[in-house]
XYZ file of C-alpha atoms in Angstrom:
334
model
C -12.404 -160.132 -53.034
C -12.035 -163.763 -52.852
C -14.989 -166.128 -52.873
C -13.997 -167.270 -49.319
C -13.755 -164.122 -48.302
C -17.066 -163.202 -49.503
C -18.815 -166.456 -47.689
C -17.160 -165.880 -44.633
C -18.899 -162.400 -44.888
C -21.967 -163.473 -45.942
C -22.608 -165.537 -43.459
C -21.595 -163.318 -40.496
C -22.936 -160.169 -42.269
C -26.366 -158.600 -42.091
C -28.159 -162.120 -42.657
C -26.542 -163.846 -39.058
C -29.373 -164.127 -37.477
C -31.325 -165.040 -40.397
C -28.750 -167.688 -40.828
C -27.886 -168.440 -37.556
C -29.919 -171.973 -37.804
C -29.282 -173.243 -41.148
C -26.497 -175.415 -42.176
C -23.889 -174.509 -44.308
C -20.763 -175.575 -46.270
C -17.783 -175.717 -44.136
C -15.609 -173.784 -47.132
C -12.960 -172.219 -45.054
C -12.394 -175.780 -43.107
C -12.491 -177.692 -46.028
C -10.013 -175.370 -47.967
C -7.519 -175.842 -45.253
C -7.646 -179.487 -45.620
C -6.737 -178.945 -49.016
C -3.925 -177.066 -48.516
C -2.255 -179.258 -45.764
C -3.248 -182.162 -48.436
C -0.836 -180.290 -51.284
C 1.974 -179.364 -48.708
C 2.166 -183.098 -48.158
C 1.967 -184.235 -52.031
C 4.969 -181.565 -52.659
C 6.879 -182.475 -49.472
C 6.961 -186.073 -50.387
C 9.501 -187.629 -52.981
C 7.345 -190.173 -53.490
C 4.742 -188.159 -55.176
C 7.130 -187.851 -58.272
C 10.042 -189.519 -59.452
C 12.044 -190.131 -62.634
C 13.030 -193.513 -63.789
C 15.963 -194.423 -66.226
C 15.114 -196.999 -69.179
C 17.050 -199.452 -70.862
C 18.111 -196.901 -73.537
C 19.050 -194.116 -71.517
C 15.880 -192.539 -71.589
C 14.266 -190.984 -68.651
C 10.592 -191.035 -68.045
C 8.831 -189.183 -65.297
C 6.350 -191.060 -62.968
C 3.079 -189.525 -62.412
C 2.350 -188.914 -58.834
C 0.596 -192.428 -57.338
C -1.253 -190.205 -54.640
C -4.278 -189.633 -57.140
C -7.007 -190.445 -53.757
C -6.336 -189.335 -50.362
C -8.293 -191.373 -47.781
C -8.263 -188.389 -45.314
C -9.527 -186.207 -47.904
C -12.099 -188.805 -49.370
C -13.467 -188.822 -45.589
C -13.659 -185.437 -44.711
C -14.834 -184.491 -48.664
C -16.979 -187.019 -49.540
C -18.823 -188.291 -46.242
C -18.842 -184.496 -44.480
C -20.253 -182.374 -48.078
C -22.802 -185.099 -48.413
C -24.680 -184.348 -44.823
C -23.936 -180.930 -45.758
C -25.801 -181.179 -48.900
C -28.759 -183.131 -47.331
C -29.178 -180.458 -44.114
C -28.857 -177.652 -46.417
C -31.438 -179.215 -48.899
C -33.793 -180.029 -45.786
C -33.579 -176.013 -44.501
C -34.367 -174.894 -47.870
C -36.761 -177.603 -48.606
C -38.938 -176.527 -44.818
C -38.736 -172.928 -45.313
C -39.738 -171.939 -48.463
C -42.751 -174.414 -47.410
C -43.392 -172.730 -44.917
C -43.043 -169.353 -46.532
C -45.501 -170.535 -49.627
C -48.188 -172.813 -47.725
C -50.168 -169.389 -47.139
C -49.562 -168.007 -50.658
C -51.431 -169.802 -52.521
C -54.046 -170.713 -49.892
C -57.948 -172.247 -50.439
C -60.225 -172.682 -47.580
C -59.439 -172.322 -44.004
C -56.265 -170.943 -44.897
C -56.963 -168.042 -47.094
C -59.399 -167.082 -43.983
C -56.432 -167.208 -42.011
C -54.302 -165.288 -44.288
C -56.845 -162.443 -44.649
C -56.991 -162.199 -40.455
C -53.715 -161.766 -40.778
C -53.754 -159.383 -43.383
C -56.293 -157.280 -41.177
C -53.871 -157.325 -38.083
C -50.633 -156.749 -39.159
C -50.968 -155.351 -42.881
C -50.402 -157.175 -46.428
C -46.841 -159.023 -46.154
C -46.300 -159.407 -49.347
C -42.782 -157.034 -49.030
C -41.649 -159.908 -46.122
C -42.351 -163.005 -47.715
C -40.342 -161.516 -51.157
C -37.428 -160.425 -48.470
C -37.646 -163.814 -47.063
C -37.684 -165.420 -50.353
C -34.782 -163.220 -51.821
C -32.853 -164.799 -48.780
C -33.147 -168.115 -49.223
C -32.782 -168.419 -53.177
C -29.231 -166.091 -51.706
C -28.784 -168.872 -49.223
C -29.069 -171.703 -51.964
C -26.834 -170.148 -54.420
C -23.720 -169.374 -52.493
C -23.991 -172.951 -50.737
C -24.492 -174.244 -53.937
C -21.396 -171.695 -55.414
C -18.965 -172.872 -52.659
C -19.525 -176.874 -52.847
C -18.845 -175.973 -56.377
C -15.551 -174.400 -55.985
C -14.538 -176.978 -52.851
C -14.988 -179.677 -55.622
C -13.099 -177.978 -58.137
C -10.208 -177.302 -55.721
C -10.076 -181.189 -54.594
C -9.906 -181.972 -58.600
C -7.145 -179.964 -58.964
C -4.989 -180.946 -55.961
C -5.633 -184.443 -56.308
C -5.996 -184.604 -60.468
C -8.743 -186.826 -60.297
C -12.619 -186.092 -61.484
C -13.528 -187.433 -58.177
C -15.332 -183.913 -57.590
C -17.264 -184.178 -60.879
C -18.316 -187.474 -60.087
C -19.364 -186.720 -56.696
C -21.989 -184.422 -58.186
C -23.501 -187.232 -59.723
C -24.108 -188.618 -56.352
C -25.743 -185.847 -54.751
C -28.391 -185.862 -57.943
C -28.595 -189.830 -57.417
C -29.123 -188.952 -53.852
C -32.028 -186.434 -54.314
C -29.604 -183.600 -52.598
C -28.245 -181.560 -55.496
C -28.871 -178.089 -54.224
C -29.912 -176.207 -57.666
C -31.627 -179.500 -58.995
C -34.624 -178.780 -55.697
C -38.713 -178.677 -57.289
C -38.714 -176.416 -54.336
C -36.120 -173.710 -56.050
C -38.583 -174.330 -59.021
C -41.551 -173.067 -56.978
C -39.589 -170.387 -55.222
C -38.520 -168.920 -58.554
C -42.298 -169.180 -59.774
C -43.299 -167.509 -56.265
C -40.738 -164.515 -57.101
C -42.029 -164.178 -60.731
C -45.871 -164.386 -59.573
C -44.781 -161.511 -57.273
C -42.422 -159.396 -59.641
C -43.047 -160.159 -63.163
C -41.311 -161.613 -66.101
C -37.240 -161.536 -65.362
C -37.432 -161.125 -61.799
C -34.003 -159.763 -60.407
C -33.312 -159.931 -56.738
C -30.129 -158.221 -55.416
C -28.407 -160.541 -52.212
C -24.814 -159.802 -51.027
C -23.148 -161.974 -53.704
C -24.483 -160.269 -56.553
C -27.531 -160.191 -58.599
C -29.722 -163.691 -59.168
C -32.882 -163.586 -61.738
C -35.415 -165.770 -62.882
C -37.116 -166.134 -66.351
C -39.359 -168.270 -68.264
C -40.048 -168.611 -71.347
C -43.106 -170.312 -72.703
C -42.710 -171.121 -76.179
C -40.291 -173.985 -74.744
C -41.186 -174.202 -71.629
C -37.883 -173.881 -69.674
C -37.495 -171.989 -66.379
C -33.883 -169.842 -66.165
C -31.981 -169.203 -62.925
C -29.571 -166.847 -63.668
C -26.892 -166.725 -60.396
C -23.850 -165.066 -58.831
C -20.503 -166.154 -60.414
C -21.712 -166.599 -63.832
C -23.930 -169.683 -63.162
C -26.983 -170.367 -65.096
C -29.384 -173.042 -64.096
C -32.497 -174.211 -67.020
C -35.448 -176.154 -65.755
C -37.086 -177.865 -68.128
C -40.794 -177.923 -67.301
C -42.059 -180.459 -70.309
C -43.682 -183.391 -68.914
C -41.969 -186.683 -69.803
C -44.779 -188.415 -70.263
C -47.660 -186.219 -72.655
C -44.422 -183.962 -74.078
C -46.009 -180.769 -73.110
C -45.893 -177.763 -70.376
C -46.646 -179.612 -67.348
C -50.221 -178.689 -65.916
C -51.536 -178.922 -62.722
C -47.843 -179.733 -62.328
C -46.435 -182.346 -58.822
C -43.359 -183.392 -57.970
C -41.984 -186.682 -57.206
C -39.778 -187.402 -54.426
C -37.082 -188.110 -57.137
C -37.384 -184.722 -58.168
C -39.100 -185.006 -61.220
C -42.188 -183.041 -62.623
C -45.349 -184.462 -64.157
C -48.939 -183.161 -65.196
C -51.347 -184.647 -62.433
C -53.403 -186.448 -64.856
C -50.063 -188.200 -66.450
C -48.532 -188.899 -63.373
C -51.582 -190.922 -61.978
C -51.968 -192.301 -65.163
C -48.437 -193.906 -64.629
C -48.992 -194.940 -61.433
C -52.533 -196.434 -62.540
C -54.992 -194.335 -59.502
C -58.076 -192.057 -60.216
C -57.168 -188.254 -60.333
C -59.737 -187.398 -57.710
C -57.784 -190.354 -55.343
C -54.541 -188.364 -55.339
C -50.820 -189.133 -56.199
C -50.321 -190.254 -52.604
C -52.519 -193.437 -52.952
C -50.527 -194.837 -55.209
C -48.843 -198.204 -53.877
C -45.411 -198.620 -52.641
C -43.836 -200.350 -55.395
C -45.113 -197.730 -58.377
C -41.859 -196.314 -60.041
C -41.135 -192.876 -61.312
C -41.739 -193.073 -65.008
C -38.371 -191.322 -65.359
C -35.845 -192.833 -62.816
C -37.429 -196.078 -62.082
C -37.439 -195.194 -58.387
C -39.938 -197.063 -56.820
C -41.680 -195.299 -53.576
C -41.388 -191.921 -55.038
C -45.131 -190.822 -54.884
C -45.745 -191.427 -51.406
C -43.848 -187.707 -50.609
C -45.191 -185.672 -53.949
C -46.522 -182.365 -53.825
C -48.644 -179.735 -56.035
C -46.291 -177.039 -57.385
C -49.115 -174.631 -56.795
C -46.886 -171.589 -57.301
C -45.463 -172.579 -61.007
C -49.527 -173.723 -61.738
C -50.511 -170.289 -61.188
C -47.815 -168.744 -62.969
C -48.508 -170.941 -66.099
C -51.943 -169.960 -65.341
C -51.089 -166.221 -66.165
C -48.766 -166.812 -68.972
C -50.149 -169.465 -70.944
C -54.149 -168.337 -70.708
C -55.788 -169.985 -73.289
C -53.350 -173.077 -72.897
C -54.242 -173.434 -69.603
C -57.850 -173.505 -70.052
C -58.217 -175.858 -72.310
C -56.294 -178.248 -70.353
C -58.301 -177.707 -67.394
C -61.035 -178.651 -69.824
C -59.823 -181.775 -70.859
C -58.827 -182.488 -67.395
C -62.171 -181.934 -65.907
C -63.756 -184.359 -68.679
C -61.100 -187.095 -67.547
C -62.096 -186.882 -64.079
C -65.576 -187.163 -64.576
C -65.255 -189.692 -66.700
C -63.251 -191.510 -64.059
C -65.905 -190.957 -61.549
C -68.473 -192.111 -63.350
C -66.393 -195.350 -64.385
C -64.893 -195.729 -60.437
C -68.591 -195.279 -58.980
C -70.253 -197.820 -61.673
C -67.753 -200.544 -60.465
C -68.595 -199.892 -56.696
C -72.487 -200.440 -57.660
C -71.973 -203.309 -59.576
C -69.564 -204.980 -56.490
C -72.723 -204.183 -54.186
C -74.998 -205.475 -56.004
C -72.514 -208.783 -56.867
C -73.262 -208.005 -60.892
């Protein structure tokens, strides 16, 4: 079966209603523009010709029709809102799914009323998560093979280049912190190498600790490592957040970087602070705690894990101590 095929029946298949108010990659749509494109290109003399040198010689001209401005607008300007309202479905709803996970307070008395009422949900939240790591991949398998196909008709890298964009842009769909705490959810839940079966195929997760990378194994022979060393301290991350950029830090380096107290938060950093990785300034203002991948380094890296939290206890204390002896000497005007 074709992969068009196969989207087209994914998508109107058991999953509809699941499905029915996400966005998705027009594939279909877009393959037909691509067709019409190379009916024109061979239907039009000017695509190739031969021209006659001085010495007799013939050389062939290579087809001057390299960009299409219809395609460039319905490609380029239509897979790039695509991209960001698929990234902003996945992005809400495995929130949503994971906010009561991993829940302290208020919350986890919430989650155990719930528990009481309607039974542990542990089963639904996997199905739901088995779903949308499904809904990622074949989104992120056709814009693939969309890009590929426009490549080929037009013989340009235009596609290639395009993915560039989307990672400039924040909107690459395999390149989400939120797949990273989805897979860590799944692996929490099932164990090392989780597999989950969707209509495409099999997908899997794995991590290994000894380099610290994440593996997303997916449909169509796609493999996708995360690299979970900070940038910064060149270790596992711990107590790991994400910056709006998409990139991972330990707490303790990230405010570091961005020159706040742990116990103030990532989000009180100022405005102008840069990612230490990017250069992207305004990036901390929309970071969040990866609480799912902390507790699954938690489990696999024990003794690791402790003495971090060590160290990182020690540093905030010390930066209490050192934050409240400035407030009492600006009281007292020492």
């Amino acid at each position: 079966m074709k992969f068009g095929e196969t989207f087209t029946e994914y998508l109107h298949g058991d999953q509809e209603g699941f499905l029915e108010s996400f966005s998705h990659v027009e594939y279909k749509r877009l393959k037909k523009v691509l067709k019409s494109c190379r009916r024109c290109k061979h239907s039009s003399d000017s695509c190739s010709a031969e021209e006659e040198q001085a010495d007799g010689s013939v050389v062939k001209e290579l087809c001057q029709c390299e960009t299409c401005s219809v395609c460039d607008q319905k490609f380029f300007t239509e897979l790039m809102r695509e991209a960001s309202d698929i990234d902003g479905c996945f992005r809400s709803r495995v929130r949503r799914l994971l906010q009561l996970n991993v829940a302290n307070g208020m919350q986890r008395y919430i989650k155990i009323l719930r528990n009481c009422f309607r039974g542990d949900d542990q089963h639904l939240m996997l199905q739901e998560g088995r779903m949308l790591i499904e809904y990622i991949a074949m989104n992120a398998i056709a814009m693939r093979k969309i890009l590929k196909k426009y490549d080929k008709v037009h013989g340009t890298e235009n596609g290639r280049n395009f993915k560039s964009k989307l990672r400039a842009e924040h909107v690459e769909l395999l390149q989400s912190p939120w797949l990273i705490e989805l897979g860590a959810f799944y692996m929490n839940c099932r164990g090392s190498n989780a597999e989950c079966n969707g209509h495409s195929g099999q997908s899997s997760f794995d991590f290994d600790p000894e380099v610290s990378v994440m593996t997303m194994s997916l449909p169509d022979s796609m493999s996708v490592e995360y690299d979970l060393t900070c940038s910064i301290c060149l270790d596992t991350v711990f107590n790991p957040h994400a910056l709006s950029c998409g990139h991972l830090f330990c707490k303790l380096c990230a405010c570091s970087a961005a020159s706040v107290y742990i116990f103030q938060g990532l989000k009180s950093a100022s405005a102008d602070k840069k990612c230490p990785v990017c250069r992207e300034a305004g990036v901390y203002a929309k970071s969040f705690h990866l609480s799912e991948l902390n507790l699954l380094l938690k489990n696999r890296c024990k003794q690791q894990w402790k003495e971090r939290m060590a160290a990182e206890r020690a540093e905030m204390v010390k930066q209490s101590k050192e934050y409240w002896d400035m407030q009492t000497k600006y009281v007292i005007g020492y």
